[in-house]
C-alpha positions as a Python dict, from the first residue, in 0.01 Angstrom:
ca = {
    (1, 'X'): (0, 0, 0),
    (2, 'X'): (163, 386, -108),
    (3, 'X'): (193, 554, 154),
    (4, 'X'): (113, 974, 95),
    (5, 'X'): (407, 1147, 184),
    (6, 'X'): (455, 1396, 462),
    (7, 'X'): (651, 1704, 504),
    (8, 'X'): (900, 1721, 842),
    (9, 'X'): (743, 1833, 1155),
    (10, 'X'): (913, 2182, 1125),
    (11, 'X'): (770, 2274, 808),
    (12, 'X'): (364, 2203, 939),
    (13, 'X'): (426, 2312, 1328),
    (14, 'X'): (205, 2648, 1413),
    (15, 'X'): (74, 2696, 1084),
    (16, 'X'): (-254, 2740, 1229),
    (17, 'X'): (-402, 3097, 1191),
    (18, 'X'): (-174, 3153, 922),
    (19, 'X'): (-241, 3318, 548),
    (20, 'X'): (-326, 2969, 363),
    (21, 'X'): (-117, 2993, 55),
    (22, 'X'): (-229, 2900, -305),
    (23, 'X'): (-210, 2542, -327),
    (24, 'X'): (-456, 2480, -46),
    (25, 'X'): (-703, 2762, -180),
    (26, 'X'): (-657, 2589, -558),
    (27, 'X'): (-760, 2241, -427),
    (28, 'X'): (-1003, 2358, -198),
    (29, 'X'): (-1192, 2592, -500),
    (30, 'X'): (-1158, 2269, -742),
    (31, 'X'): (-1358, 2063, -483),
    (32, 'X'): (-1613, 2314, -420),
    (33, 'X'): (-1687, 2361, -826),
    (34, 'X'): (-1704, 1922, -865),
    (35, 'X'): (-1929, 1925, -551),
    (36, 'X'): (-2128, 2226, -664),
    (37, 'X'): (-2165, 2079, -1014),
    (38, 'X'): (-2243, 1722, -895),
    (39, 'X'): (-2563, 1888, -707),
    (40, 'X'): (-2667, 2076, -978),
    (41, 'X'): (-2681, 1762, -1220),
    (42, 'X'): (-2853, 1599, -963),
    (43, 'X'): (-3123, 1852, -935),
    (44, 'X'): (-3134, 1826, -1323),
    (45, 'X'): (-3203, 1472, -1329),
    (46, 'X'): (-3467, 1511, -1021),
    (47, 'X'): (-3650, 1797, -1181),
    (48, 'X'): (-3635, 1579, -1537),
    (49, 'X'): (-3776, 1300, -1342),
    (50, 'X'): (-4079, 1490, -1155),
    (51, 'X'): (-4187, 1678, -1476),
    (52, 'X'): (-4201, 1345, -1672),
    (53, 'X'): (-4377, 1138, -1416),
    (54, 'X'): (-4631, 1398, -1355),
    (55, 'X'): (-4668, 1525, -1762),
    (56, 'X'): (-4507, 1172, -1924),
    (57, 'X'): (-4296, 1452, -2140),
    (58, 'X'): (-3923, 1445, -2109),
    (59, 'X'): (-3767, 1813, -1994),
    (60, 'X'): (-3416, 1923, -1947),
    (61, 'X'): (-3326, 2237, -1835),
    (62, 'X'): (-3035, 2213, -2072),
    (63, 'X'): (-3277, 2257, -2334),
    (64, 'X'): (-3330, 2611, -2233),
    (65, 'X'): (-2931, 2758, -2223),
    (66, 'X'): (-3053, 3090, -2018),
    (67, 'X'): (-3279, 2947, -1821),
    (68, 'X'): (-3042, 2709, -1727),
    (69, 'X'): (-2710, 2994, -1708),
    (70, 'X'): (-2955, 3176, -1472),
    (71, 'X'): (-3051, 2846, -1243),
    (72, 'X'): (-2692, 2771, -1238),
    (73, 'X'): (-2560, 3115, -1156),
    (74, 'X'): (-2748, 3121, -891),
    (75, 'X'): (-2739, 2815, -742),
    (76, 'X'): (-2346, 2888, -723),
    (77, 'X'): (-2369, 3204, -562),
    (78, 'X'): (-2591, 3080, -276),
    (79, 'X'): (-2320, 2772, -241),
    (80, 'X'): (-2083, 2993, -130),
    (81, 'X'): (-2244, 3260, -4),
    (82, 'X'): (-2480, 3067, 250),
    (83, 'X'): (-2171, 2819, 348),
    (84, 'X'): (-1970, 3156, 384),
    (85, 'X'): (-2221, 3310, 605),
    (86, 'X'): (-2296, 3050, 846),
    (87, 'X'): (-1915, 2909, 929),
    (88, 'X'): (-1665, 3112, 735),
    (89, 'X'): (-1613, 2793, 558),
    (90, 'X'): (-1723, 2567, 237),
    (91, 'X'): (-1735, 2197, 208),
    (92, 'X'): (-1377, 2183, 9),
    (93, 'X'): (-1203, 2473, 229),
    (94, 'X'): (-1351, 2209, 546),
    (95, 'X'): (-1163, 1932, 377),
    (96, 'X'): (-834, 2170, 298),
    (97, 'X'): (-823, 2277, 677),
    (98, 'X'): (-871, 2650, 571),
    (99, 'X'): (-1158, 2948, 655),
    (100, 'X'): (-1221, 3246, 560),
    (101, 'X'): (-1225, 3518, 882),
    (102, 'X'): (-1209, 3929, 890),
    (103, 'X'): (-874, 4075, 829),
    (104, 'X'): (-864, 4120, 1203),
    (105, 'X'): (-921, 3721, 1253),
    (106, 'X'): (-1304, 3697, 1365),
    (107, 'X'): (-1587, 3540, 1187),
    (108, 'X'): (-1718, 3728, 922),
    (109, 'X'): (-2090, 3848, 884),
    (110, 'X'): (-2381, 3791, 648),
    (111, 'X'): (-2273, 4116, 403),
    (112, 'X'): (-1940, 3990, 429),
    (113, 'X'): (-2004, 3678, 236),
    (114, 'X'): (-2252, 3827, -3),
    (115, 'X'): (-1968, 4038, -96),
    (116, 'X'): (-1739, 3802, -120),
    (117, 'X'): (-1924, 3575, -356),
    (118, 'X'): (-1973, 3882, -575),
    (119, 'X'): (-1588, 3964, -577),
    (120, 'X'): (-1518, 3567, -673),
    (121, 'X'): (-1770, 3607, -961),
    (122, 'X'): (-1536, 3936, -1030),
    (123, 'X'): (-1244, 3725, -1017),
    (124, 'X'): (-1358, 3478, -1247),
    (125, 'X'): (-1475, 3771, -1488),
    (126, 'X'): (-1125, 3899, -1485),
    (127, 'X'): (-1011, 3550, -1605),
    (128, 'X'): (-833, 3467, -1287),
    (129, 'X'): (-650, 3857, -1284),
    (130, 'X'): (-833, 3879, -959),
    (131, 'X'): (-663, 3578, -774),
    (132, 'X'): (-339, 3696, -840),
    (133, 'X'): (-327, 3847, -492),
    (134, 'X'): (-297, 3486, -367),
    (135, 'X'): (40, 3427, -534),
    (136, 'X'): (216, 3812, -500),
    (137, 'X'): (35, 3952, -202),
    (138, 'X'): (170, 3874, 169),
    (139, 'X'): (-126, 3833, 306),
    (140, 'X'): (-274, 3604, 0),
    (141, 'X'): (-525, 3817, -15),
    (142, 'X'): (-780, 3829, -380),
    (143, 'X'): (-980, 4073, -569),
    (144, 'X'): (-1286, 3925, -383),
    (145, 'X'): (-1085, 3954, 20),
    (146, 'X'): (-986, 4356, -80),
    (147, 'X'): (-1440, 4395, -132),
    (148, 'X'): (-1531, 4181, 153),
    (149, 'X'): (-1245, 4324, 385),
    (150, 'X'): (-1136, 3966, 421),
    (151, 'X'): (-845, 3712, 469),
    (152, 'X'): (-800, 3315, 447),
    (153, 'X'): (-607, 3138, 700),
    (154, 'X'): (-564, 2812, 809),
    (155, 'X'): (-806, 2673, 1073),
    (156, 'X'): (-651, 2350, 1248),
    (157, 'X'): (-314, 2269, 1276),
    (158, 'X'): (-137, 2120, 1037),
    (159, 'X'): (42, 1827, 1214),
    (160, 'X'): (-321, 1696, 1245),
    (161, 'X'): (-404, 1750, 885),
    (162, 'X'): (-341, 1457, 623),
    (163, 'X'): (-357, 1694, 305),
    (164, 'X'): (-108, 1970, 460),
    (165, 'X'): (140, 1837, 262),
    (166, 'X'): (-17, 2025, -59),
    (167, 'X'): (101, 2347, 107),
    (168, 'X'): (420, 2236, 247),
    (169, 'X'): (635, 2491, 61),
    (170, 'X'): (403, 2770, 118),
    (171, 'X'): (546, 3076, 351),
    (172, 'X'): (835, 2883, 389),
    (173, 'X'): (1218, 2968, 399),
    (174, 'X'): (1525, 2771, 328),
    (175, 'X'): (1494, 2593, 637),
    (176, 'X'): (1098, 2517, 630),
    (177, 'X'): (1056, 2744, 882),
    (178, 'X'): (692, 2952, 838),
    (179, 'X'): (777, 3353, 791),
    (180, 'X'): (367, 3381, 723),
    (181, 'X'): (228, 3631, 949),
    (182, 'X'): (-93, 3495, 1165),
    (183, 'X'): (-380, 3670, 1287),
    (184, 'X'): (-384, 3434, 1566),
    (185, 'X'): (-212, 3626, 1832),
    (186, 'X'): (94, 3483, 2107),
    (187, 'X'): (-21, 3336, 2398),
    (188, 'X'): (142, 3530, 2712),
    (189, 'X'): (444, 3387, 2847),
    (190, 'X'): (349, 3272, 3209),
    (191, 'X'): (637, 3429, 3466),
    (192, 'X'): (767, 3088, 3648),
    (193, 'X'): (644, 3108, 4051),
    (194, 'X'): (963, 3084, 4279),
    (195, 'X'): (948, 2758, 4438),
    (196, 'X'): (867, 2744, 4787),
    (197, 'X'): (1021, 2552, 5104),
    (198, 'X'): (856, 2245, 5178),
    (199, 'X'): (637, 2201, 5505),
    (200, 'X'): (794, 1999, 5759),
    (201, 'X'): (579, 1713, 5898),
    (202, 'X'): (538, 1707, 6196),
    (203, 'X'): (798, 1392, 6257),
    (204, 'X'): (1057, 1702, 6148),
    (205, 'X'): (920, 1954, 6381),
    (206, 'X'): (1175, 2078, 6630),
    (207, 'X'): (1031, 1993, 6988),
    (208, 'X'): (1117, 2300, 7161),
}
């Protein structure tokens, strides 16, 4: 049996809270179109199904190419846009270990995510122009982060996550140590208490 193989522990330590880089934002977006697609081929078939068991006439809503643009343009935007809303998350950035926060690093709101589904539809306008950010920007932010006043970082840490290894040379430097900035901030260092002198029992006591 292969085996998938796994960066070195100092390469995946802490990347938690961390810009996700491109790799893990590219596999994540590909899952999210095949599941998005699968479901709306499904609902084809379904509504094909109903219309010709209740009429006996076979429909397809690929019959009708702007009726069917329209259906599917919409049923993309509320993919994202509801999954957005409710956890900062889709089904294939789940999967990738990544979520999308405010550039301050807390979950983002309702407008938020309508806004960002509109700036991906920009982005895929632009023919890809508008991901570009992802590759050249520090904080791998897109066209569609700059309108929502977003970011994407990852959301568990890596050592955990089987797939990490797709982003193992992302923010990395000649050692594989991270230089990504993280919204996640330091946890205070905790000042040692000086030990204290132990109690004597009372078999120790002095008898004075």
């Amino acid at each position: 049996m292969t085996t998938v193989p796994m960066p070195a522990e100092e390469m995946t330590v802490g990347r938690q809270g961390h810009y996700a880089g491109a790799a893990s934002r590219l596999v994540a977006f590909a899952v999210d179109v095949g599941v998005a697609w699968g479901l709306y081929l499904l609902g084809q078939a379904l509504l094909g199904g109903v219309v010709r068991l209740i009429s006996g006439h076979v429909y397809t809503l690929t019959s009708h190419r702007v009726v069917a643009s329209v259906v599917l343009g919409v049923w993309a935007f509320l993919y994202f846009a509801y999954q957005w809303a409710v956890s900062g998350k889709t089904l294939g950035m789940a999967i990738l270990g990544v979520q999308v926060v405010t550039v301050e690093g807390r979950p983002i709101s309702f407008r938020q995510a309508i806004l960002r589904t509109f700036g991906l539809g920009l982005c895929l306008l632009t023919l890809g122009i508008g991901f570009l950010g992802i590759v050249f920007q520090r904080e791998r932010r897109a066209l569609d982060d700059y309108l929502a006043k977003t970011a994407v970082v990852y959301d568990w840490d890596a050592r955990a996550a089987h797939l990490r290894w797709l982003a193992r040379k992302e923010g990395t430097g000649q050692h594989g140590v991270s230089h990504q900035r993280s919204l996640v901030p330091p946890a205070p260092r905790q000042t040692p208490r000086p030990s204290e002198p132990p109690t004597p029992t009372p078999s120790e006591q002095v008898p004075t």
